[in-house]
Each structure stands twice: as C-alpha cells, then as structure tokens.
XYZ file of C-alpha atoms in Angstrom:
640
model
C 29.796 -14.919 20.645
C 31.684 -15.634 17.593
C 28.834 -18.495 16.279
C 25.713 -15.833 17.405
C 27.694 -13.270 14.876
C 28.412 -15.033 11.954
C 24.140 -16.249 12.278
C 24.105 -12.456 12.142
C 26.188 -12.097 9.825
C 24.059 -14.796 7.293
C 20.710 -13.003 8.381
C 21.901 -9.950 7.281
C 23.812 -11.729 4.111
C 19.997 -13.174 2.928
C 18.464 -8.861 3.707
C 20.776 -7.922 0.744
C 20.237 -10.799 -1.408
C 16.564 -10.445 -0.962
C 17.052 -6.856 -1.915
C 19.488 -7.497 -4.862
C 22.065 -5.549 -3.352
C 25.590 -7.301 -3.668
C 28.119 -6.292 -0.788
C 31.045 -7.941 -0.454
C 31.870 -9.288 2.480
C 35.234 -8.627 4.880
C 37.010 -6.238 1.900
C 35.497 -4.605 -1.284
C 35.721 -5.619 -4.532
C 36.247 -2.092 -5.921
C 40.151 -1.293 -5.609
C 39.778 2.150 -4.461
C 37.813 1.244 -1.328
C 39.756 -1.797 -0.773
C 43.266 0.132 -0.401
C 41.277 2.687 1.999
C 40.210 -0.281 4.251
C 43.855 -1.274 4.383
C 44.421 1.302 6.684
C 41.026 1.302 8.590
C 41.233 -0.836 11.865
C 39.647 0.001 14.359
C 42.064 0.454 16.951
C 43.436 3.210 15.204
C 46.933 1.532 14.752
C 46.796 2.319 10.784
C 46.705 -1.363 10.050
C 43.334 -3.100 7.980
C 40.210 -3.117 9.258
C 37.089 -4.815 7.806
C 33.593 -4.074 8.015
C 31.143 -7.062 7.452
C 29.762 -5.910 4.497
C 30.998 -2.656 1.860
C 30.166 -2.080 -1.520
C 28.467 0.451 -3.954
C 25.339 0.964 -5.477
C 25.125 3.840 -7.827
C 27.462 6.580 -6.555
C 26.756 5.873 -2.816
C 29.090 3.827 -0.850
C 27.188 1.265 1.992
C 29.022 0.162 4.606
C 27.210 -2.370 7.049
C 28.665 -3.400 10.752
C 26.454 -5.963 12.361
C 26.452 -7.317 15.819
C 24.358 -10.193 17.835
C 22.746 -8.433 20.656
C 20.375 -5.435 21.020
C 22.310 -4.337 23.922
C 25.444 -3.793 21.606
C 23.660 -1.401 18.940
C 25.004 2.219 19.582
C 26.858 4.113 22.243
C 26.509 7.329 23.082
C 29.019 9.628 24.673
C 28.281 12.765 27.379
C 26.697 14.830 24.739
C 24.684 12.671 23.269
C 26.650 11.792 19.951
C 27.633 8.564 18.419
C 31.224 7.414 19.848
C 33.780 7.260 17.283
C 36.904 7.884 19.768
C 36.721 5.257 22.316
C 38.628 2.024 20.195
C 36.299 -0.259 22.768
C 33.116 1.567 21.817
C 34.021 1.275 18.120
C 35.132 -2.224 18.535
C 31.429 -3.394 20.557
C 29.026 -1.076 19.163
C 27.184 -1.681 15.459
C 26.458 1.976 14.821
C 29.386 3.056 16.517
C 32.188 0.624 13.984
C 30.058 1.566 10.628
C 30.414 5.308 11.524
C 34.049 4.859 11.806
C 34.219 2.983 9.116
C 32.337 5.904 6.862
C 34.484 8.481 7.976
C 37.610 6.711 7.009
C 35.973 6.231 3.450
C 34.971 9.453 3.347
C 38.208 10.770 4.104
C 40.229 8.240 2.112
C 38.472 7.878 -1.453
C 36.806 10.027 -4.016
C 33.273 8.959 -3.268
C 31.189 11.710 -1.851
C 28.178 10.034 -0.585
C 28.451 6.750 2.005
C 25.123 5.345 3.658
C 26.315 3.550 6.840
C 24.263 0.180 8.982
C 24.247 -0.345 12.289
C 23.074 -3.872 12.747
C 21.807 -6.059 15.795
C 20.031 -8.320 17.015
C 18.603 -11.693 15.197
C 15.917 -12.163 12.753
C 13.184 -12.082 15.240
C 14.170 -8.833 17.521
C 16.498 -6.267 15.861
C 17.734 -2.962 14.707
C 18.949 -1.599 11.847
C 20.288 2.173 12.076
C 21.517 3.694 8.562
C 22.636 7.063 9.011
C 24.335 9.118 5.916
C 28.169 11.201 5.242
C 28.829 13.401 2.519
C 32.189 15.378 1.166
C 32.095 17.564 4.288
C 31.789 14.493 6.439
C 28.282 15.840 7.494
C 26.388 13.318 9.623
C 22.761 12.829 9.043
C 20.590 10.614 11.111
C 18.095 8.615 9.383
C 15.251 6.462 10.366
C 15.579 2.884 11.183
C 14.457 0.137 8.652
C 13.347 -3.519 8.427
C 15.057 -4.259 5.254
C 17.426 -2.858 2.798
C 14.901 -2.284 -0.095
C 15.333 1.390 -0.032
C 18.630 0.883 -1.125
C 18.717 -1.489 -4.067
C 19.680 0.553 -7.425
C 15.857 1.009 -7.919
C 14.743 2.996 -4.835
C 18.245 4.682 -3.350
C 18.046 7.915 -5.799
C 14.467 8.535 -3.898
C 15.507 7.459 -0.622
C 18.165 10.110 -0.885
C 16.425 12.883 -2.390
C 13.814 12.389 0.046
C 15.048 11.008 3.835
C 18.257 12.966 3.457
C 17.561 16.266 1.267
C 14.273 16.231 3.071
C 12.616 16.773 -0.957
C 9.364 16.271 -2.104
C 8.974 12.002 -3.804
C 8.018 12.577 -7.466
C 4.472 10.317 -5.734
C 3.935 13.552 -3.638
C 3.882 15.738 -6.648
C 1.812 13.900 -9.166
C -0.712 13.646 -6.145
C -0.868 17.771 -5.837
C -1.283 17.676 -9.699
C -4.223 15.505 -9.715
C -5.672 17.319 -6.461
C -5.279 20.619 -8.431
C -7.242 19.188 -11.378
C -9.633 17.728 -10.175
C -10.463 20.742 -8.013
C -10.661 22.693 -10.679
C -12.550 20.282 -13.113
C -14.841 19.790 -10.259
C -15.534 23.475 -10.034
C -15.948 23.868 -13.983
C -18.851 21.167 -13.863
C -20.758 22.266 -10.593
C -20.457 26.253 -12.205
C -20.802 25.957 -15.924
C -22.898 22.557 -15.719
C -24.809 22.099 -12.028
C -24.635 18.609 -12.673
C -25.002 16.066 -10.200
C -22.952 13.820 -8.162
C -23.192 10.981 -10.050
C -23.276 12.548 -13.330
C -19.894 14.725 -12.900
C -17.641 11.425 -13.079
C -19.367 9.891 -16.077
C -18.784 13.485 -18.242
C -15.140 13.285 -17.514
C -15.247 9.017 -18.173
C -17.478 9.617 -21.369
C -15.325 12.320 -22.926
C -12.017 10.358 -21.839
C -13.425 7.492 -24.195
C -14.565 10.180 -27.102
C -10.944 11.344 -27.166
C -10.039 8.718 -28.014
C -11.286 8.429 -31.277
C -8.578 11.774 -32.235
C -6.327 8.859 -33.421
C -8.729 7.257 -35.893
C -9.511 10.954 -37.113
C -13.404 9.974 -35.946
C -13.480 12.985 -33.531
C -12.006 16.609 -33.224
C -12.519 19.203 -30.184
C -12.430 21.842 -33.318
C -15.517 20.456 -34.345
C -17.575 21.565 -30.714
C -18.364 24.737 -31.854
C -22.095 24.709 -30.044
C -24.080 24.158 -33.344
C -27.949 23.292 -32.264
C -28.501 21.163 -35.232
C -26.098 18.499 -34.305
C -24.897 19.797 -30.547
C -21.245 19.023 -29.116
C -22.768 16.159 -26.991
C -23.946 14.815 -30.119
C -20.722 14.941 -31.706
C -19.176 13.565 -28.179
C -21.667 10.938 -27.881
C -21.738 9.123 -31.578
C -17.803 8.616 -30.820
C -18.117 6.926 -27.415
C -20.682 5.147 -29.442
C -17.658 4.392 -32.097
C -14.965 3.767 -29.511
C -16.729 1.389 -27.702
C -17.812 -0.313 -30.735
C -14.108 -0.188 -31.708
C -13.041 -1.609 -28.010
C -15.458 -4.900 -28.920
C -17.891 -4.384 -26.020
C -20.078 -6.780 -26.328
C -23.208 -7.872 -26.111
C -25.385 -5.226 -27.666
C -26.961 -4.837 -23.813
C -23.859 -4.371 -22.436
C -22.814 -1.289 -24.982
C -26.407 -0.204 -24.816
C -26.453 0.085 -20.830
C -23.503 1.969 -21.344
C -24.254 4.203 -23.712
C -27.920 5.298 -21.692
C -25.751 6.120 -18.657
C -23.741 8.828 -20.988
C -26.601 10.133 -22.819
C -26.352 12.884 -20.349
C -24.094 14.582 -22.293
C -25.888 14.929 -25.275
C -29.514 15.288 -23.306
C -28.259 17.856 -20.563
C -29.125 21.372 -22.525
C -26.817 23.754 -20.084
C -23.878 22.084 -21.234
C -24.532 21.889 -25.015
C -25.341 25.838 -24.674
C -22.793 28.739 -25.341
C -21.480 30.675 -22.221
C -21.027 33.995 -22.331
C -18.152 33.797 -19.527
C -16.388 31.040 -21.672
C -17.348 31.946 -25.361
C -18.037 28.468 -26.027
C -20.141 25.435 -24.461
C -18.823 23.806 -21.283
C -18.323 20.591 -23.241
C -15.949 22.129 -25.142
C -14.495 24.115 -22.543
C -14.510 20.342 -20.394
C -13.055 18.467 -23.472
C -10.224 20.646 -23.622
C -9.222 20.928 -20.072
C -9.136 16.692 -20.141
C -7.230 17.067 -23.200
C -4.611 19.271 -22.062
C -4.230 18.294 -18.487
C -4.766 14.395 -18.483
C -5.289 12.861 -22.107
C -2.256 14.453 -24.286
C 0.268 13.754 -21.517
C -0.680 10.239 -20.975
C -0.148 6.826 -23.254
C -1.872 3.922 -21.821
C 0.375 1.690 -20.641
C 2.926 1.416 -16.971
C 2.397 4.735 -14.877
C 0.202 6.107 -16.943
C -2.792 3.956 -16.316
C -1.579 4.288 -12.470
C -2.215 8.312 -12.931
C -5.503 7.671 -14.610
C -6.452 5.644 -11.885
C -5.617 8.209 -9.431
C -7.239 10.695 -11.236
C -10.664 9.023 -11.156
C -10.393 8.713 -6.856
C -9.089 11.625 -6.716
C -11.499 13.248 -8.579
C -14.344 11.654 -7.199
C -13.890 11.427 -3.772
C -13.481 15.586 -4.274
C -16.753 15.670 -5.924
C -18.613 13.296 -3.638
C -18.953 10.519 -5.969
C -17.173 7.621 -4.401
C -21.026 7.174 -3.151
C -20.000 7.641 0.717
C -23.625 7.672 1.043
C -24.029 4.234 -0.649
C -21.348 2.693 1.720
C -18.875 2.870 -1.897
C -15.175 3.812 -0.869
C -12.822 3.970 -3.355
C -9.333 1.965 -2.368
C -6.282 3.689 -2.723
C -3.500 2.231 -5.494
C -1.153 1.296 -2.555
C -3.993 -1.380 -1.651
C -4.923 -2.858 -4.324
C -0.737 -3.447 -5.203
C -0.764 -4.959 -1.837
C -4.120 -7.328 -2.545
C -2.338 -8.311 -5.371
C 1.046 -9.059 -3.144
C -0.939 -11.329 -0.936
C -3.201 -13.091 -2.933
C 0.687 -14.442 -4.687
C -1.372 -14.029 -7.779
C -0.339 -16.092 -10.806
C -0.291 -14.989 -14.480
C -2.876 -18.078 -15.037
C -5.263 -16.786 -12.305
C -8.402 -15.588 -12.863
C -9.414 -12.884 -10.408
C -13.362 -11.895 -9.345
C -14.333 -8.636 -7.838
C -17.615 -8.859 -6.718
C -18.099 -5.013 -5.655
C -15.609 -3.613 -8.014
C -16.338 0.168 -8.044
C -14.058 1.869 -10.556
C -12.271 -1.675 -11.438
C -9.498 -0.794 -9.325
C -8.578 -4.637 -7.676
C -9.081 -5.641 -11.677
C -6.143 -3.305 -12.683
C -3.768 -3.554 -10.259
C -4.797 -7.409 -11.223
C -4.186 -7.002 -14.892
C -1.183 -4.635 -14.123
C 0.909 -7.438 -11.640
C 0.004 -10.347 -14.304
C 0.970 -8.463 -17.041
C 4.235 -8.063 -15.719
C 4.415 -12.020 -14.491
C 3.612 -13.054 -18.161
C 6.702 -10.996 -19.541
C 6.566 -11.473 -23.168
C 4.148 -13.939 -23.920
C 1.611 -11.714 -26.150
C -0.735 -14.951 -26.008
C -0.871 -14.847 -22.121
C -1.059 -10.914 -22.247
C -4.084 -10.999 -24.595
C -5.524 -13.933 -22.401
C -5.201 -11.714 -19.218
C -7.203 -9.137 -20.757
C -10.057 -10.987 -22.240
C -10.603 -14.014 -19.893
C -9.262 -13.510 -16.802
C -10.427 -10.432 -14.997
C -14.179 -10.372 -13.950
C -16.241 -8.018 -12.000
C -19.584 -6.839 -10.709
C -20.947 -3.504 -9.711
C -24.129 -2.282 -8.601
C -24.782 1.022 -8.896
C -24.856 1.607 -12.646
C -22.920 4.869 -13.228
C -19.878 3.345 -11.310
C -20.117 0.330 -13.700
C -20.342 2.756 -16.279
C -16.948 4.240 -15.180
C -15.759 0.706 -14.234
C -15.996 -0.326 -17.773
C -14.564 2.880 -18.749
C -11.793 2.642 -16.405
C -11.161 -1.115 -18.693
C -11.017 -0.140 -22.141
C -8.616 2.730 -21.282
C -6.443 0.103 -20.154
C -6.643 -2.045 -23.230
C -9.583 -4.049 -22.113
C -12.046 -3.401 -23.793
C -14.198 -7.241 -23.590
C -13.949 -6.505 -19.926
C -16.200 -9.604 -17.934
C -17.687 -6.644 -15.588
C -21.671 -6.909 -15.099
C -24.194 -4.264 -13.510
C -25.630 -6.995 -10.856
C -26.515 -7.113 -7.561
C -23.610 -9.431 -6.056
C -25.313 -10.679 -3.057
C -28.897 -11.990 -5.120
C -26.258 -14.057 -7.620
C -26.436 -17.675 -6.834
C -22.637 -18.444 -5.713
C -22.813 -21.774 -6.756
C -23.184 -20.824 -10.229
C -20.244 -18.035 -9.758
C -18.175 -21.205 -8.530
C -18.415 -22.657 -12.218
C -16.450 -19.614 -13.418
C -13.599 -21.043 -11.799
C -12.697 -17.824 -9.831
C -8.699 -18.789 -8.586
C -8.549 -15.263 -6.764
C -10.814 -12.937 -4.754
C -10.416 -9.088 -3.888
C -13.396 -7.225 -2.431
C -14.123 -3.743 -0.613
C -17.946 -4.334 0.059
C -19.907 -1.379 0.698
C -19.330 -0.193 4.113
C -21.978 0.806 7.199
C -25.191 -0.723 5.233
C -25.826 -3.695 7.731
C -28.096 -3.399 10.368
C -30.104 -5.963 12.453
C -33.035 -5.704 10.179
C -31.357 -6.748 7.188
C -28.389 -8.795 8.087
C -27.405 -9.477 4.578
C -25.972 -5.903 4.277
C -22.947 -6.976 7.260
C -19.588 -6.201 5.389
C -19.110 -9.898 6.654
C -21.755 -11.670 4.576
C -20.405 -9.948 1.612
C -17.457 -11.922 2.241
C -19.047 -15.370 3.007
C -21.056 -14.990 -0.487
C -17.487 -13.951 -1.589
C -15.826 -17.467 -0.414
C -18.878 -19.480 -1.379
C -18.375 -17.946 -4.766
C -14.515 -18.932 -5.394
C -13.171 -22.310 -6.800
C -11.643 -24.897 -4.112
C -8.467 -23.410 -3.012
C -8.734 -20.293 -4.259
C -7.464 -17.052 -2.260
C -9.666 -14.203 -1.118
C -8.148 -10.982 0.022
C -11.100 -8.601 1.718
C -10.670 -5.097 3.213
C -13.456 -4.375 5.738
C -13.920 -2.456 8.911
C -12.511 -3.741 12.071
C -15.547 -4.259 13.814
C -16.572 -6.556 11.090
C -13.792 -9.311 12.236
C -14.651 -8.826 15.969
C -18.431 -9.653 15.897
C -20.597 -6.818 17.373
C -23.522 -8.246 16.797
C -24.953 -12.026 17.099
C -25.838 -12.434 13.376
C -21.837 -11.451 12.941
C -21.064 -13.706 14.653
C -23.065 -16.688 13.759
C -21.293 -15.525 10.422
C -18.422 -15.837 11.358
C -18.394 -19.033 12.857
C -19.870 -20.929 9.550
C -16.973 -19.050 7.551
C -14.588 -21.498 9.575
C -17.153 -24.483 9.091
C -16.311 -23.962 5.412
C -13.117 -21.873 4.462
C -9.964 -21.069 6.239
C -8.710 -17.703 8.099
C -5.138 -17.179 7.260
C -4.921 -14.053 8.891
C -5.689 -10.464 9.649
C -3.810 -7.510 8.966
C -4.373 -3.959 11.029
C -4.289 -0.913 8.840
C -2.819 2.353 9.180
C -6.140 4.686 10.279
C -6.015 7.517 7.884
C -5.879 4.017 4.929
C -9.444 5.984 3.858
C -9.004 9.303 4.598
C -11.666 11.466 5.588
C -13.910 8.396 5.552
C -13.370 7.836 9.142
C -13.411 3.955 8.883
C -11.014 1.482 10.859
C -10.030 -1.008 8.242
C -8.044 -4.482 8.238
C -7.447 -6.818 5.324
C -8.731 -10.493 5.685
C -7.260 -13.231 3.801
C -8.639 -16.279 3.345
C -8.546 -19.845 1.180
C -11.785 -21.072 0.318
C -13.852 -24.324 0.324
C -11.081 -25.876 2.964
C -12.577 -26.158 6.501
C -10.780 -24.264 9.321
C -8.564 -27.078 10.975
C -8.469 -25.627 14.869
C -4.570 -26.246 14.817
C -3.851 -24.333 11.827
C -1.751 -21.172 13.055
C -3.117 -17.610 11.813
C -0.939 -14.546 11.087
C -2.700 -11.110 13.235
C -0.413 -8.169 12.117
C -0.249 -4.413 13.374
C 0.768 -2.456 10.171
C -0.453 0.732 11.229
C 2.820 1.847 10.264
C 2.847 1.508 7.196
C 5.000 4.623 6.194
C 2.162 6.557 4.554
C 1.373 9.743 6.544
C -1.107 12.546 5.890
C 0.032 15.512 4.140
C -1.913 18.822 4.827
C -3.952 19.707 1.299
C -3.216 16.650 -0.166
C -3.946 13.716 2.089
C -2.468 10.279 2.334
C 1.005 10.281 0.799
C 3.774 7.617 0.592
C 7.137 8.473 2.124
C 9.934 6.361 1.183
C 10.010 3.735 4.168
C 6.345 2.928 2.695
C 8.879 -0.055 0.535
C 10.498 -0.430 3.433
C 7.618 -1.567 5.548
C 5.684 -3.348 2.517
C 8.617 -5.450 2.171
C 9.025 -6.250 5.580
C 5.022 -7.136 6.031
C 5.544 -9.162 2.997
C 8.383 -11.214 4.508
C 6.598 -11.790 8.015
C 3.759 -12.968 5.700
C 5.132 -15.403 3.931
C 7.303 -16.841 6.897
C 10.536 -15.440 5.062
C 11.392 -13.456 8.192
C 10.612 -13.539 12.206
C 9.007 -10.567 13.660
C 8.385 -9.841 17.427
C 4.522 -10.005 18.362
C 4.407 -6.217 18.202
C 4.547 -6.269 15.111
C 3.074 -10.131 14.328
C 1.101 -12.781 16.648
C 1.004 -16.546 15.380
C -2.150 -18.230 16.851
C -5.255 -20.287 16.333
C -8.275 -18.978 16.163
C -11.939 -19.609 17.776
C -15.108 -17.967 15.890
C -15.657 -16.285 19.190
C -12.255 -14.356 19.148
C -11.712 -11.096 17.551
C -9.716 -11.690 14.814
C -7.138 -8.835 15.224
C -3.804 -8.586 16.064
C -4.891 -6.252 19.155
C -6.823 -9.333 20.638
C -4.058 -11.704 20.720
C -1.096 -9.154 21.806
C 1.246 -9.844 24.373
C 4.362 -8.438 25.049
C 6.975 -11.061 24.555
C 10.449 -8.684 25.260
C 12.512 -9.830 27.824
C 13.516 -6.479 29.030
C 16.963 -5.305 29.212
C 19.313 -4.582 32.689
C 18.859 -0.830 31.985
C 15.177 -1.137 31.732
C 14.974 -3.168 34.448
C 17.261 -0.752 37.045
C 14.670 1.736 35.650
C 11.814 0.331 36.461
C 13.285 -0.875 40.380
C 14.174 3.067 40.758
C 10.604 3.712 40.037
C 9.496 1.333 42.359
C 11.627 2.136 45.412
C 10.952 6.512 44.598
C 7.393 5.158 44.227
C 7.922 3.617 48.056
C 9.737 6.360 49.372
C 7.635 8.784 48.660
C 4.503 6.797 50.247
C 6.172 5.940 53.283
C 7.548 9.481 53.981
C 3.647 10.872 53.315
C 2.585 8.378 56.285
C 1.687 5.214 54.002
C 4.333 3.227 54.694
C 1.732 0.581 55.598
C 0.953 -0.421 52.085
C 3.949 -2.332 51.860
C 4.167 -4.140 55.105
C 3.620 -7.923 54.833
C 0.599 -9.720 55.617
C 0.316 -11.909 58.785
C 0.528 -15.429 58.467
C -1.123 -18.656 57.897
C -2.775 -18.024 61.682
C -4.699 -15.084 60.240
C-alpha cells in the first residue's frame, strides 16, 4: 500500500509541475501554515499532521490528500455529507483527510480562502475532487478535474469568480458585446442599406481598413458629409485604396481584385444618399458605429486581434454570410488554438490553409508562432511575410480573408482567390508546406461529383504538404466512417500514402446552429500507414464549452481543464481510460472514431457488483413468482 501511494504521490507531484504550481510536500514552506499543521493530525490528538501536498497560490491556500485506490476517494455519512468526524474515515478517505485538513487551516491562520483535493486512483483511472472553504468555513462543492491548470496563478482568479461565485468569465461577456453589435450593425445595413449577404461583411471589412488611415491623417469620418461630387464611398474607397497600398499588397492583381470586391461602397447609391431618419448617409452613420464600438477600443496586437476575429464570425454567421449555403462554416477561436496545439507547430513552420475562409487557422497560426519566436523581430517579421499561406474560393471571403491579414500586421499575406481542388498538389508540395489546417466546405459531395467529399479535400490536402509534414482537418463524422464507396476507396489510398494518427470526437453544439457532427483528423503526410502503428480515437465531447441561451457556445472554466487533459492523452504525457481514449490500429474499412473502437475496460467495483447481483436475483424473483420460473431452469444434458 505504502509503494502504490508514494506512485500516487509522484503522479500527482508531475500534475503540479506540469501546471507550474509549486506545493510543498509533507509541511509548508510558509511559517504561518506550517505552525497550524503542527497541530493538525488526524486523529484529533493535537499533535502534527501532514497533508501530501499544501501551499499557496495568490491568496488561496491548496491543500491536496491523495490516495491509491478509487474505492478510497470519499465517504459519506447518513446524511449524505463528507465525514470529517470519524478519525478512520479521515485517515482512509482522500476527500474526507483534505477537508479536515481545510478546516483546521481555516480555523488556524489568517487566510480566508483554501481550495481542497481529493485524490485517487493512478494515472490511467482516477479522481480528483476540489471542493472550496472560506472565513465562515462555508463548504462549496466543485466539479471534478483532470488536471490542476485551473489553478496555476494564471487561471485561479477566474476559476473562482466563476465555479465558486457562480459569475459571469470576462469570455462570456465580450461574447454578449459582440452579439449585441453585430445585431445591431446587421440591422443598420439590411434597413438603411438592403444590401446583400455577401456584401454586408465586406462594408464593415472595407471601412475597418479605411479607418485606418485616421493615423496617417489620410482619412476623417468628419469629412462624410454626403457631398455628390465626391460621395462618402469615394472618400472611403481612395483610402482602402491608400491603406492597402501602405500594407504592401502586392501584385497589382492582387490589390486590384481587392479593391473591385469593395467598390460596392462607392457604386451602391442608397448608401452614399442622405437619410432623413439618420440626417446623414448610412456610410457615415456605419463608419461611426465601427469606430466607436470596435475600432477606437481596439490596438492590434494580443486580445485584440482575438476580438476582431470574433467579431467577423460573429457578425457573419448573424447575417448569413459564413456562406452556409456554400458548405463555408466559420471555426470558432477555441479550434483553431487547438489546431495549432496539435499540429506542435514550430516558429520555423510554414503553415497552408487550403480553404481558409476569414484566415482564421492563419491567425491563430501567426498568433502561437509569434509567441514561440519571443523576441526575435527577424523571426517575427519572417512569420508574417513567408510563412503563412492560404487559398479561398469564393472571392468576397478572400476579400475579408486578406482583410482579416493586414489588420493583424500582415499585410504581404500569401492568400490567393483559387479553386484549391483544380491546383496541381505537386506543385503546392514545392512550397514546402511543414503544417496543414483545413475546414473544407461541408455537405457539397454527392455521388455525381465525388471530388466535392469533405474527404478528398483532405487527400489533395496531404498530397499537397512536404514529407513529414502535419495536417490537422475538421470534417463531419460521417466523412471518417465511409458512407459511400467512393469514401471509401478514399480512404483507403490516404493510408497507401500518409499516416492516420488519430481522430478526435467533438463536442456537438462545436458549430452551433449548423447542425453538423464534427471530429478533427490528424495526420503526417507522404509516410505510408504501417498496419502496426497504434492510432489515438478520443471522445472529447466534453469539452467544457456549453451553450448559453442568446449567446451560444461559451467557454466555462473547466474548458483549460479538459484542453489540457486532451493535450496530455495526446501526446502520451498521461494515461486515460478508453472512455475517454482508445489506442488501436486501424483498417481503411473501420470507422475511424473513437465510438467504433469503444469498449468498456473498468473492472467494476464490489458495490457495483452487489448491485448488479440484487438486480439479477429481484429480476428472478419477480419472474418466478409471475409463473416464469422456467426461464431459469437448466437445460438437459448431453443426451438431449
């Protein structure tokens, strides 16, 4: 017992360290809790008493007891509450010796918050149960975790303002603010402007690059007074000419393409034409809402380029121009920071969309190599310029694509408005692509053209990368299981050429209001599938985002939590049970999700097991005293 707890005891040690929490283990390295635990055993007698692991981070005192078995996690008295009376109890139960351990720290030292562990179990099957005191010694229960990320000196302000004073996270917030605008900037348009779908996004983009200009004193919303000589479009129009002149797109095509797409707001006449309800034109009246609500409060760089971002899929999956129709869904931030997670990218990589949308894989690219490259300016300005490369089809969300780019400081972006699938991917291959992340267009395949399968987009995707590289793909779940012949025929020539590494369920609501089942492939290319080479099929359905009525998918703050813990299982830093994780090969033929190759792997427990004999004999009873009693009589013998 003694070696299974002090393996526990290590598992736990390498939780923290992965977490950059330092505990100290067996006593506490601040005085004041040290003296406390003096007098803390746990048999009450007023001599010292230990928990594995006590420390502080911030004002909150953790406490952590840890055992080796699931069987010794918590005990419960008569009324259903956590044991701290019974001395045996607190000596053989995790939850049951970190609660006593709380209270006497709560009681015994001028700290007024302590977050408590209950620990058991191994790497591969366990609990952990924090729970939370304060002054009063009020007990709060909180949800079980896989790590201890939440509580690092990072992430334990939120955890606490939101799992234990039940607040809104600041995430939740800025998502109701960007709702709210673009609600009401979607309303302005359709009223004052009746544009169209696709031209609603590419007013907002167009004036977002016009503004600007303000700094170089090249444009002023003063000036878009509705003159008919030169109109505010005009005006608006010659300085997204300027900026992206200023910005270095190149070539000539390239700024030219762009510029035809936001002609619109110079050509359209509604909007360069004085309403009486607003006293000015709706550009103006557009102009100065983007101002005021997005533009003034916003410098390019960290979280503001992650609220501009937002904005634009918030904004346009409100006004239908995410191009639902077109199979286009926009991928929320909390993907494309995962893509970039899995792919283990590299500040040296060079990463290739080939249906990029709004650009969002490219900056959640730029944004995680960026922060690899720390201070070296020459591998910053290198990101930027040479290592980020995209296509897009339909040419008004290039247009925004590009857009989306120079707000962010690119402004040479490597984006081109090409159909991906008609590019030879032999030539792509010379680009020396290191790094893949697609979201192909969605529900355009059918048996009469093939091509369109969500699953050819990522063969030409593979075919396209360097040896070696990674590929990270989000597609539909019926797209790894092979409804249809061609699919699978697909399939099976992926393994001829590249390898699966493994397939990861995602939570249902990942696109919501799409109604699309999604999973993220990952893949390394130009390496044949060897048929021993163990996969990785993962359930993270729970991913600790959950759907928030008016707003829609929202993080909660075990979303770290769980990312962390996927992360781990991942990248074989941690075990997991196969609920959560199956390790496999793989035939083309299978369905490649973690539902396929499932099986329940828990040796279940004596209480389970009494349970499910009482079943079975009530089960018997009851059919022999309603005249069945037959069904359970043995067969005759071998002479039958």
């Amino acid at each position: 017992m003694a070696k299974k707890e002090v393996k526990t005891d290590l598992w736990v040690y390498e939780l923290l360290k992965e977490a950059g929490i330092k505990l100290s283990a067996q006593g506490c390295e601040i005085k004041e809790i040290d003296e406390a635990l003096k007098t803390a055993s746990k048999s009450k007698t007023g001599n010292a008493g230990y928990p594995e692991y006590c420390g502080v981070v911030k004002d909150f005192i953790l406490v952590i007891e840890d055992k080796p078995t699931l069987d010794k996690h918590i005990f419960l008295n008569e009324k259903g509450v956590i044991d701290t009376d019974n001395v045996t109890v607190i000596k053989d139960y995790a939850v049951n010796g970190a609660l006593h351990y709380a209270y006497h720290l709560i009681n015994n030292t001028s700290f007024k918050k302590v977050i408590g562990f209950g620990v058991s179990g191994s790497e591969k099957r366990h609990k952990i149960t924090p729970f939370f005191l304060n002054e009063r010694a009020d007990l709060y229960s909180l949800n079980d975790v896989e790590t201890f990320i939440s509580f690092n000196e990072d992430n334990i302000d939120e955890y606490y303002r939101c799992e234990i004073l039940q607040e809104p996270t600041d995430v939740e917030k800025t998502t109701e603010e960007i709702l709210k605008d673009a609600s009401t900037l979607h309303e302005d348009l359709r009223s004052y402007g009746q544009l169209t779908t696709e031209q609603k996004p590419l007013i907002v983009s167009g004036i977002m690059l016009a503004l600007r200009e303000i700094e170089y004193k090249n444009f002023s919303i003063d000036n878009l007074v509705g003159d008919t000589t030169i109109t505010d479009g005009q005006k608006i129009y010659d300085a997204i000419r300027a900026n992206l002149n200023r910005a270095n797109v190149t070539p000539d095509t390239k700024r030219d393409k762009l510029l035809s797409q936001f002609s619109v707001i110079k050509d359209n006449t509604k909007i360069n034409t004085i309403e009486e309800t607003l006293k000015k034109t709706p550009l103006r009246h557009y102009t100065e809402f983007l101002y005021k609500s997005i533009f003034k409060n916003i410098k390019y760089a960290n979280s503001a380029e992650d609220y501009l971002g937002r904005f634009y899929g918030e904004f346009m999956s409100y006004s239908g121009g995410d191009g639902q129709s077109l199979g286009i869904v926009l991928t929320p931030k909390h993907i494309t920071e995962l893509f970039c997670d899995l792919a283990n990218l590299k500040p040296t990589d060079k990463v290739f969309d080939p249906c990029c949308g709004t650009a969002g894989f490219l900056i959640a690219s730029m944004h995680k190599m960026i922060k690899l490259a720390g201070n070296d300016d020459v591998q910053i300005r290198k990101i930027k310029k040479e290592q980020l490369f995209g296509i897009e089809l339909q040419a008004y969300m290039y247009t925004i694509a590009t857009t989306n780019m120079i707000l962010r400081g690119d402004g040479n972006s490597n984006l081109h408005n090409w159909d991906f699938l008609k590019q030879n991917p032999a030539q792509l291959q010379l680009k020396g692509y290191t790094v893949g992340m697609m979201n192909p267009p969605y529900s355009q395949g059918t048996k009469a053209d093939s091509s369109l399968y969500e699953i050819n987009f990522t063969e030409h995707l593979l075919d396209s990368l360097t040896e070696g590289a990674r590929a990270v793909v989000i597609i539909p779940q019926s797209s790894v299981t092979g409804k249809t012949n061609e699919e699978k025929s697909i399939k099976k020539n992926i393994l001829k050429h590249h390898t699966l590494e493994g397939v990861i369920t995602l939570h249902k609501d990942t696109f919501y209001r799409v109604g699309v089942n999604t999973c993220i492939a990952v893949f390394t290319a130009h390496i044949p599938h060897n048929k021993k080479h163990i996969c990785k099929f993962i359930n993270f359905e729970d991913d600790g985002f959950v759907v928030a009525k008016h707003v829609g998918l929202v993080e909660t703050p075990s979303a770290k939590d769980k990312r962390q813990h996927l992360l781990d299982v991942w990248f074989g830093r941690t075990e997991a049970d196969t609920k959560f994780c199956v390790k496999t090969t793989i035939e083309a033929e299978d369905e490649w999700l973690h539902s396929f190759y499932y099986f329940n792997d828990e040796i279940p427990t004596d209480k389970e097991f009494e349970n499910t004999m009482a079943d079975y004999l009530t089960f018997e009873f009851n059919m022999m005293t309603h005249g069945r009693g037959y069904l359970f009589e043995e067969k005759g013998g071998i002479d039958e």
